[in-house]
Coordinates of C-alpha atoms and ligand atoms in Angstrom, one line a residue:
X226 CA -29.6 1.2 2.8
X227 CA -25.8 0.7 2.5
X228 CA -23.4 0.2 5.3
X229 CA -20.1 1.9 4.5
X230 CA -17.1 0.5 6.3
X231 CA -13.4 0.5 5.7
X232 CA -12.2 -2.7 4.0
X233 CA -8.4 -3.3 3.8
X234 CA -7.4 -5.2 0.6
X235 CA -4.0 -6.8 1.0
X236 CA -1.9 -7.8 -1.9
X237 CA -1.1 -11.5 -1.6
X238 CA 2.7 -11.7 -1.8
X239 CA 3.5 -13.3 -5.1
X240 CA 5.6 -16.4 -5.8
X241 CA 8.3 -14.3 -7.5
X242 CA 9.2 -12.2 -4.5
X243 CA 12.9 -11.4 -4.6
X244 CA 15.5 -8.7 -3.7
X245 CA 16.8 -7.3 -6.9
X246 CA 17.4 -3.8 -5.5
X247 CA 15.2 -2.1 -8.0
X248 CA 13.9 0.9 -6.1
X249 CA 16.3 3.8 -6.0
X250 CA 15.5 6.0 -2.9
X251 CA 14.0 3.0 -1.0
X252 CA 16.8 2.3 1.5
X253 CA 15.6 -1.3 2.4
X254 CA 15.4 -2.3 -1.3
X255 CA 18.9 -1.0 -2.0
X256 CA 20.4 -2.4 1.2
X257 CA 19.0 -5.9 0.5
X258 CA 19.9 -6.0 -3.2
X259 CA 21.2 -9.5 -4.1
X260 CA 20.0 -11.2 -0.9
X261 CA 18.1 -14.4 -1.0
X262 CA 14.3 -13.9 -0.5
X263 CA 11.8 -16.5 0.9
X264 CA 8.6 -16.1 -1.1
X265 CA 6.7 -18.9 0.8
X266 CA 7.6 -17.4 4.1
X267 CA 6.8 -13.9 2.8
X268 CA 3.3 -14.8 1.6
X269 CA 2.6 -16.7 4.9
X270 CA 3.6 -13.6 6.9
X271 CA 1.2 -11.5 4.8
X272 CA -1.6 -14.1 5.4
X273 CA -0.9 -14.0 9.1
X274 CA -1.3 -10.3 9.1
X275 CA -4.6 -10.6 7.4
X276 CA -5.7 -13.2 10.0
X277 CA -4.6 -10.9 12.7
X278 CA -6.7 -8.1 11.4
X279 CA -9.7 -10.3 10.8
X280 CA -9.3 -11.3 14.5
X281 CA -9.5 -7.7 15.5
X282 CA -12.9 -7.6 13.9
X283 CA -11.8 -5.6 10.8
X284 CA -13.1 -6.2 7.3
X285 CA -10.4 -7.8 5.1
X286 CA -10.0 -8.3 1.4
X287 CA -7.2 -9.4 -0.9
X288 CA -5.8 -9.0 -4.4
X289 CA -4.2 -11.7 -6.5
X290 CA -0.5 -11.4 -7.3
X291 CA 0.1 -10.3 -10.9
X292 CA 1.4 -12.7 -13.6
X293 CA 5.2 -12.6 -13.3
X294 CA 7.6 -12.6 -15.1
X295 CA 5.6 -10.2 -17.3
X296 CA 6.5 -11.7 -20.7
X297 CA 4.1 -9.4 -22.6
X298 CA 6.0 -6.4 -21.3
X299 CA 9.3 -7.9 -22.3
X300 CA 7.8 -8.6 -25.7
X301 CA 6.9 -5.0 -26.2
X302 CA 10.5 -4.3 -25.4
X303 CA 11.5 -6.7 -28.1
X304 CA 13.0 -9.3 -25.8
X305 CA 12.1 -12.4 -23.8
X306 CA 12.6 -13.7 -20.2
X307 CA 15.5 -15.9 -21.4
X308 CA 17.2 -13.2 -23.6
X309 CA 16.7 -9.9 -21.7
X310 CA 19.3 -8.0 -19.9
X311 CA 19.4 -8.8 -16.2
X312 CA 17.9 -5.5 -15.0
X313 CA 14.9 -5.8 -17.4
X314 CA 14.4 -9.4 -16.4
X315 CA 14.4 -8.5 -12.8
X316 CA 11.9 -5.7 -13.5
X317 CA 9.7 -8.3 -15.3
X318 CA 9.8 -10.6 -12.3
X319 CA 9.1 -8.2 -9.5
X320 CA 6.3 -9.1 -7.1
X321 CA 5.8 -5.4 -6.4
X322 CA 2.0 -5.5 -6.8
X323 CA 2.0 -6.9 -3.2
X324 CA 2.1 -3.3 -2.1
X325 CA -1.5 -2.6 -2.7
X326 CA -1.3 0.9 -1.2
X327 CA 0.2 1.8 -4.6
X328 CA -2.6 0.1 -6.6
X329 CA -5.0 3.1 -6.8
X330 CA -6.2 6.3 -5.1
X331 CA -9.7 5.9 -3.6
X332 CA -12.3 8.6 -3.0
X333 CA -15.1 7.0 -1.0
X334 CA -18.7 7.7 -2.0
X335 CA -19.5 10.3 0.7
X336 CA -16.7 12.6 -0.7
X337 CA -17.9 12.5 -4.3
X338 CA -20.8 14.6 -5.5
X339 CA -22.1 11.7 -7.7
X340 CA -22.2 9.4 -4.7
X341 CA -20.0 6.8 -6.3
X342 CA -16.7 5.4 -4.8
X343 CA -14.0 6.5 -7.3
X344 CA -10.8 4.5 -7.9
X345 CA -8.0 5.6 -10.1
X346 CA -5.4 3.0 -10.9
X347 CA -1.8 4.3 -10.2
X348 CA 0.6 4.5 -13.2
X349 CA 3.7 4.0 -11.0
X350 CA 5.7 5.3 -13.9
X351 CA 8.8 6.5 -12.0
X352 CA 10.1 3.0 -11.3
X353 CA 10.4 0.7 -14.4
X354 CA 9.6 -2.5 -12.5
X355 CA 6.4 -0.9 -11.2
X356 CA 5.4 0.9 -14.4
X357 CA 3.9 -2.3 -15.9
X358 CA 1.7 -3.1 -12.9
X359 CA -1.3 -1.0 -13.8
X360 CA -2.9 -3.1 -16.6
X361 CA -3.0 -6.2 -14.4
X362 CA -4.2 -4.1 -11.4
X363 CA -6.8 -2.3 -13.5
X364 CA -8.2 -5.7 -14.7
X365 CA -8.5 -6.7 -11.0
X366 CA -10.1 -3.5 -9.8
X367 CA -12.7 -3.7 -12.6
X368 CA -13.6 -7.2 -11.4
X369 CA -13.6 -6.5 -7.7
X370 CA -15.5 -3.2 -8.1
X371 CA -17.6 -4.1 -11.1
X372 CA -20.9 -2.7 -9.6
X373 CA -21.3 0.5 -11.6
X374 CA -24.1 1.7 -9.3
X375 CA -21.5 2.1 -6.5
X376 CA -18.0 2.2 -8.0
X377 CA -16.3 4.2 -10.8
X378 CA -12.9 2.7 -11.8
X379 CA -10.7 5.1 -13.8
X380 CA -7.8 4.5 -16.1
X381 CA -4.3 5.8 -15.0
X382 CA -3.2 9.4 -15.3
X383 CA -1.1 9.5 -18.5
X384 CA 2.7 9.9 -18.6
X385 CA 4.8 11.8 -17.8
X386 CA 2.9 12.6 -14.5
X387 CA 3.9 10.1 -11.9
X388 CA 1.1 8.7 -9.7
X389 CA 1.8 6.3 -6.8
X390 CA -1.8 5.9 -5.6
X391 CA -3.0 5.8 -2.0
X392 CA 0.6 5.9 -0.6
X393 CA 0.5 9.6 -1.3
X394 CA -3.1 10.3 -0.3
X395 CA -4.7 10.6 3.1
X396 CA -8.3 11.0 4.1
X397 CA -9.6 12.7 7.3
X398 CA -13.3 12.5 8.2
X399 CA -15.5 12.4 11.3
X400 CA -16.2 8.7 10.6
X401 CA -15.5 6.5 7.6
X402 CA -19.0 6.7 6.3
X403 CA -19.2 10.5 6.5
X404 CA -17.9 13.1 4.0
X405 CA -14.3 13.9 4.6
X406 CA -11.3 15.8 3.3
X407 CA -8.6 14.3 1.1
X408 CA -5.0 15.3 1.3
X409 CA -2.9 14.7 -1.8
X410 CA 0.8 14.7 -1.0
X411 CA 3.1 15.3 -3.9
X412 CA 6.9 15.6 -4.1
X413 CA 8.9 18.2 -6.0
X414 CA 12.4 17.1 -5.3
X415 CA 14.2 14.6 -3.1
X416 CA 17.8 15.5 -3.3
X417 CA 19.5 12.5 -4.9
X418 CA 16.3 10.5 -5.0
X419 CA 13.2 10.9 -7.3
X420 CA 10.0 12.5 -6.2
X421 CA 7.6 9.9 -7.4
X422 CA 4.2 11.7 -7.0
X423 CA 3.8 14.6 -9.2
X424 CA 1.3 17.4 -8.4
X425 CA -0.2 17.2 -11.9
X426 CA -1.2 13.6 -11.2
X427 CA -2.6 14.5 -7.8
X428 CA -4.7 17.3 -9.3
X429 CA -5.9 15.1 -12.1
X430 CA -7.0 12.4 -9.8
X431 CA -8.9 14.9 -7.6
X432 CA -10.6 16.3 -10.7
X433 CA -11.5 12.9 -12.1
X434 CA -13.0 11.9 -8.8
X435 CA -15.2 15.1 -8.9
X436 CA -13.9 16.3 -5.5
X437 CA -15.0 19.9 -4.6
X438 CA -12.4 22.5 -3.7
X439 CA -13.6 22.4 -0.1
X440 CA -12.7 18.6 0.1
X441 CA -9.1 18.7 -1.1
X442 CA -5.8 19.8 0.2
X443 CA -2.5 19.5 -1.8
X444 CA 0.6 19.4 0.3
X445 CA 4.2 19.0 -0.6
X446 CA 6.2 16.2 0.9
X447 CA 9.4 17.5 2.6
X448 CA 12.4 17.3 0.4
X449 CA 14.5 16.1 3.3
X450 CA 12.0 13.3 4.0
X451 CA 12.4 12.0 0.4
X452 CA 16.1 12.5 0.6
X453 CA 16.2 10.5 3.8
X454 CA 14.4 7.5 2.2
X455 CA 10.7 8.4 2.6
X456 CA 10.0 7.6 -1.1
X457 CA 6.2 7.6 -0.3
X458 CA 4.4 9.9 2.1
X459 CA 3.0 6.8 4.0
X460 CA 6.5 6.2 5.3
X461 CA 6.2 9.4 7.4
X462 CA 2.5 9.9 7.9
X463 CA -0.8 8.1 8.3
X464 CA -4.4 9.2 8.8
X465 CA -7.5 7.6 10.1
X466 CA -10.9 9.2 10.6
X467 CA -10.2 12.5 12.4
X468 CA -6.6 11.6 13.4
X469 CA -3.4 12.5 11.5
X470 CA -0.3 10.9 12.9
X471 CA 2.8 12.3 11.2
X472 CA 6.5 13.0 11.7
X473 CA 7.5 16.6 12.3
X474 CA 9.6 16.5 9.1
X475 CA 7.1 14.9 6.8
X476 CA 5.8 18.0 5.0
X477 CA 7.5 20.9 3.4
X478 CA 5.1 23.5 4.9
X479 CA 3.7 21.6 7.9
X480 CA 1.9 24.6 9.6
X481 CA 0.1 25.6 6.4
X482 CA -1.1 22.0 6.1
X483 CA -2.2 21.7 9.7
X484 CA -4.0 25.0 9.5
X485 CA -5.8 24.0 6.3
X486 CA -6.9 20.7 8.0
X487 CA -8.2 22.5 11.1
X488 CA -10.1 25.0 8.9
X489 CA -11.8 22.3 6.9
X490 CA -12.2 19.7 9.8
X491 CA -12.2 21.6 13.1
X492 CA -12.4 18.2 15.0
X493 CA -9.2 16.9 13.5
X494 CA -6.6 15.7 15.9
X495 CA -3.0 16.1 14.7
X496 CA -0.4 14.1 16.5
X497 CA 3.1 15.2 15.5
X498 CA 6.1 13.1 16.4
X499 CA 9.0 15.4 17.2
X500 CA 12.4 14.8 15.6
X501 CA 14.0 15.1 19.0
X502 CA 12.1 12.0 20.2
X503 CA 12.1 10.0 17.0
X504 CA 14.6 11.1 14.3
X505 CA 13.6 10.9 10.6
X506 CA 16.2 8.1 10.3
X507 CA 14.6 6.1 13.1
X508 CA 11.2 6.7 11.6
X509 CA 12.3 5.4 8.2
X510 CA 14.3 2.5 9.6
X511 CA 11.5 1.3 11.9
X512 CA 8.6 2.2 9.6
X513 CA 6.6 3.4 12.6
X514 CA 4.4 5.5 10.4
X515 CA 3.8 2.7 7.8
X516 CA 1.4 1.3 10.3
X517 CA -2.2 0.6 9.6
X518 CA -4.0 3.1 11.8
X519 CA -7.4 1.5 12.3
X520 CA -10.6 2.1 14.2
X521 CA -11.4 -1.0 16.3
X522 CA -15.0 -2.1 16.6
X523 CA -17.1 -1.7 19.7
X524 CA -15.7 1.7 20.8
X525 CA -12.2 0.1 21.1
X526 CA -10.5 3.3 20.0
X527 CA -7.7 3.2 17.4
X528 CA -4.9 0.8 17.0
X529 CA -1.6 0.9 15.2
X530 CA -0.7 -2.3 13.4
X531 CA 3.0 -1.9 13.2
X532 CA 6.0 -3.8 11.8
X533 CA 7.8 -5.7 14.5
X534 CA 10.9 -3.5 13.6
X535 CA 9.1 -0.6 15.4
X536 CA 9.2 -2.6 18.7
X537 CA 12.9 -3.3 18.2
X538 CA 13.8 0.4 18.0
X539 CA 14.2 1.8 21.6
X540 CA 13.4 5.4 20.8
X541 CA 10.4 4.5 18.7
X542 CA 9.0 2.0 21.2
X543 CA 9.4 4.4 24.1
X544 CA 7.6 7.1 22.2
X545 CA 4.7 4.7 21.2
X546 CA 4.3 3.2 24.7
X547 CA 4.0 6.8 26.1
X548 CA 1.6 7.6 23.4
X549 CA -0.9 4.8 24.2
X550 CA -0.5 5.4 27.9
X551 CA -1.8 8.9 27.4
X552 CA -5.4 9.9 26.9
X553 CA -5.3 10.2 23.1
X554 CA -7.3 8.4 20.4
X555 CA -4.6 5.7 19.7
X556 CA -4.9 3.1 22.4
X557 CA -3.3 -0.1 21.2
X558 CA -0.1 -1.2 19.5
X559 CA -0.1 -4.4 17.5
X560 CA 3.3 -5.4 16.1
X561 CA 3.2 -7.9 13.2
X562 CA 6.0 -9.8 11.5
X563 CA 6.2 -9.0 7.8
X564 CA 10.0 -9.0 7.6
X565 CA 10.2 -10.4 4.1
X566 CA 8.1 -7.4 2.7
X567 CA 9.9 -5.0 5.0
X568 CA 13.3 -6.0 3.5
X569 CA 12.0 -4.5 0.2
X570 CA 10.6 -1.4 1.9
X571 CA 7.0 -2.5 2.3
X572 CA 5.4 -2.2 5.8
X573 CA 1.9 -3.1 7.0
X574 CA 0.3 0.0 5.4
X575 CA 2.1 -0.6 2.0
X576 CA 0.5 -4.1 1.8
X577 CA -3.0 -2.8 1.9
X578 CA -5.4 -0.7 -0.1
X579 CA -8.2 0.9 1.9
X580 CA -11.6 1.1 0.3
X581 CA -14.6 2.5 2.2
X582 CA -17.6 0.6 0.7
X583 CA -20.4 -1.7 1.6
X584 CA -18.9 -5.2 1.4
X585 CA -22.2 -6.4 -0.1
X586 CA -21.4 -4.5 -3.3
X587 CA -17.8 -5.8 -3.7
X588 CA -17.2 -9.0 -5.7
X589 CA -17.3 -11.6 -2.8
X590 CA -14.3 -13.5 -4.2
X591 CA -12.0 -10.7 -3.1
X592 CA -13.2 -10.7 0.5
X593 CA -11.4 -12.7 3.2
X594 CA -12.7 -15.2 5.7
X595 CA -10.6 -17.4 7.9
X596 CA -11.5 -20.4 5.8
X597 CA -10.4 -18.7 2.6
X598 CA -7.1 -17.7 4.1
X599 CA -6.6 -21.3 5.2
X600 CA -7.1 -22.4 1.6
X601 CA -4.8 -19.7 0.3
X602 CA -2.1 -20.6 2.9
X603 CA -2.3 -24.3 1.8
X604 CA -1.6 -23.3 -1.8
X605 CA 1.3 -21.1 -0.7
X606 CA 2.8 -23.8 1.4
X607 CA 2.5 -26.4 -1.4
X608 CA 3.5 -24.3 -4.4
X609 CA 5.3 -21.0 -3.6
X610 CA 9.1 -21.3 -4.1
X611 CA 10.9 -21.6 -0.7
X612 CA 13.8 -19.3 -1.7
X613 CA 14.8 -17.1 -4.7
X614 CA 18.1 -15.4 -5.3
X615 CA 18.1 -12.8 -8.0
X616 CA 20.7 -14.6 -10.0
X617 CA 18.3 -17.5 -10.4
X618 CA 15.8 -15.5 -12.4
X619 CA 17.0 -16.9 -15.7
X620 CA 16.2 -20.4 -14.6
X621 CA 13.2 -21.6 -16.8
X622 CA 12.1 -24.1 -14.1
X623 CA 11.7 -21.3 -11.6
X624 CA 9.6 -19.3 -14.2
X625 CA 7.4 -22.4 -14.7
X626 CA 7.0 -23.0 -10.9
X627 CA 6.0 -19.3 -10.3
X628 CA 3.4 -19.5 -13.1
X629 CA 2.0 -22.8 -11.8
X630 CA 1.8 -21.4 -8.2
X631 CA -0.2 -18.4 -9.3
X632 CA -2.5 -20.6 -11.5
X633 CA -3.3 -22.7 -8.4
X634 CA -4.1 -19.6 -6.4
X635 CA -6.5 -18.3 -9.1
X636 CA -8.2 -21.6 -9.2
X637 CA -8.7 -21.9 -5.4
X638 CA -10.1 -18.3 -5.4
X639 CA -12.3 -18.8 -8.4
X640 CA -10.5 -16.0 -10.2
X641 CA -9.2 -17.8 -13.3
X642 CA -10.4 -15.0 -15.5
X643 CA -7.4 -13.1 -14.3
X644 CA -5.2 -15.8 -15.9
X645 CA -2.3 -14.0 -17.7
Ligands
SUG270 O1 7.9 0.9 -4.7 N1 9.6 -1.7 -3.2 C1 8.4 -0.9 -3.2 C2 7.9 -0.7 -1.8 C3 6.5 0.0 -1.9 C4 6.1 0.4 -0.6 N2 4.8 1.0 -0.6 C5 4.3 2.0 0.1 N3 5.1 2.8 0.7 N4 3.1 2.3 0.1 C6 8.7 0.4 -3.9 O2 9.8 1.0 -3.7 C7 11.3 -3.0 -4.1 C8 11.5 -4.0 -5.3 C9 12.9 -4.5 -5.5 O3 13.9 -3.8 -5.1 O4 13.0 -5.6 -6.0 C10 10.1 -2.2 -4.3 O5 9.6 -2.1 -5.4

């Protein structure tokens, strides 16, 4: 008998966290380019979010930060950390694997005809600093989900088809452990900004996961949403069980999508936030939709775990307080402070990868308890750099400190096989 539940795996924010302005089309990343980042504070904020979610009675896991700077990647480019051009060095240093929603696309076992939970690692090929994440991520997924009776971990979709993982994928289902429908959201164009998720990649993932035609919907992300800074669909929409919570301007053909959802899942509840209540700009600035929409245990209804920025935006907070005062499925608002990640465009939903699975079949080293989070927080407090400015990235002492910090974390988590 297996008990399938949703487990949220958060990326632990790595010791090289910095603001180099690497993501074109990500307004926060561009706005904060060159600012000083605080990796220790950033990682502690992420750990506090995990503790908060454990406290709500939710299952929590985590992934290790990848080895940065990625010297092997620079070597393939014929250079080194010391000699590379600044933009390549910054790309090699990025702590971007913290945003675990971009690690992979997951189709839980009830959706797949072979009864296996399928995971395809994302190639993230549109952004140079993210394009070299997948080998490290794949190594980690193969370890965490090594049980071949329950999980199938797939290699990335090949270039040139961009795949950004779960950030462009939503699942609707009567309950996590029941068969559902999977919505793959691709982009075609985003004005001056790139559309990162290509339809060829979405279709390839759905095929590799063996999803039947009746289980999948492909929907185009609205061009105006990408152009306004919604570089991933999860900046303007989020789904949980039978609820879709989305901005009115999230999709290119919203009515076609809503009709397809209602056809395939008549019980679906679609909550559309109108632009005259919350503008696309306010939605993107506040990251209201980059919330974790979760089902609370003990019939507690659903909660939105939101960035505190959502509370600070009057229009957004007014909308949300009215929403939870009504009779709908979303009953609770939980703001969390993850400002360090937010300043690079990563909200609560970006920091986590959702996997519906029986925790008993996951490598236990990746599952969180309060005690483990205490031990991780100690390592962070003692070894994560307090501050990094992007112009310090050529400092060999900083490189050594970052490597040492990660080594300590791998040791305390018993994951030294992920070394380098
Ligand atoms: O890919 N930011 C990430 C943020 C990812 C957010 N994830 C989701 N929406 N699921 C990105 O744009 C900024 C790095 C920098 O500028 O240094 C960055 O990569």
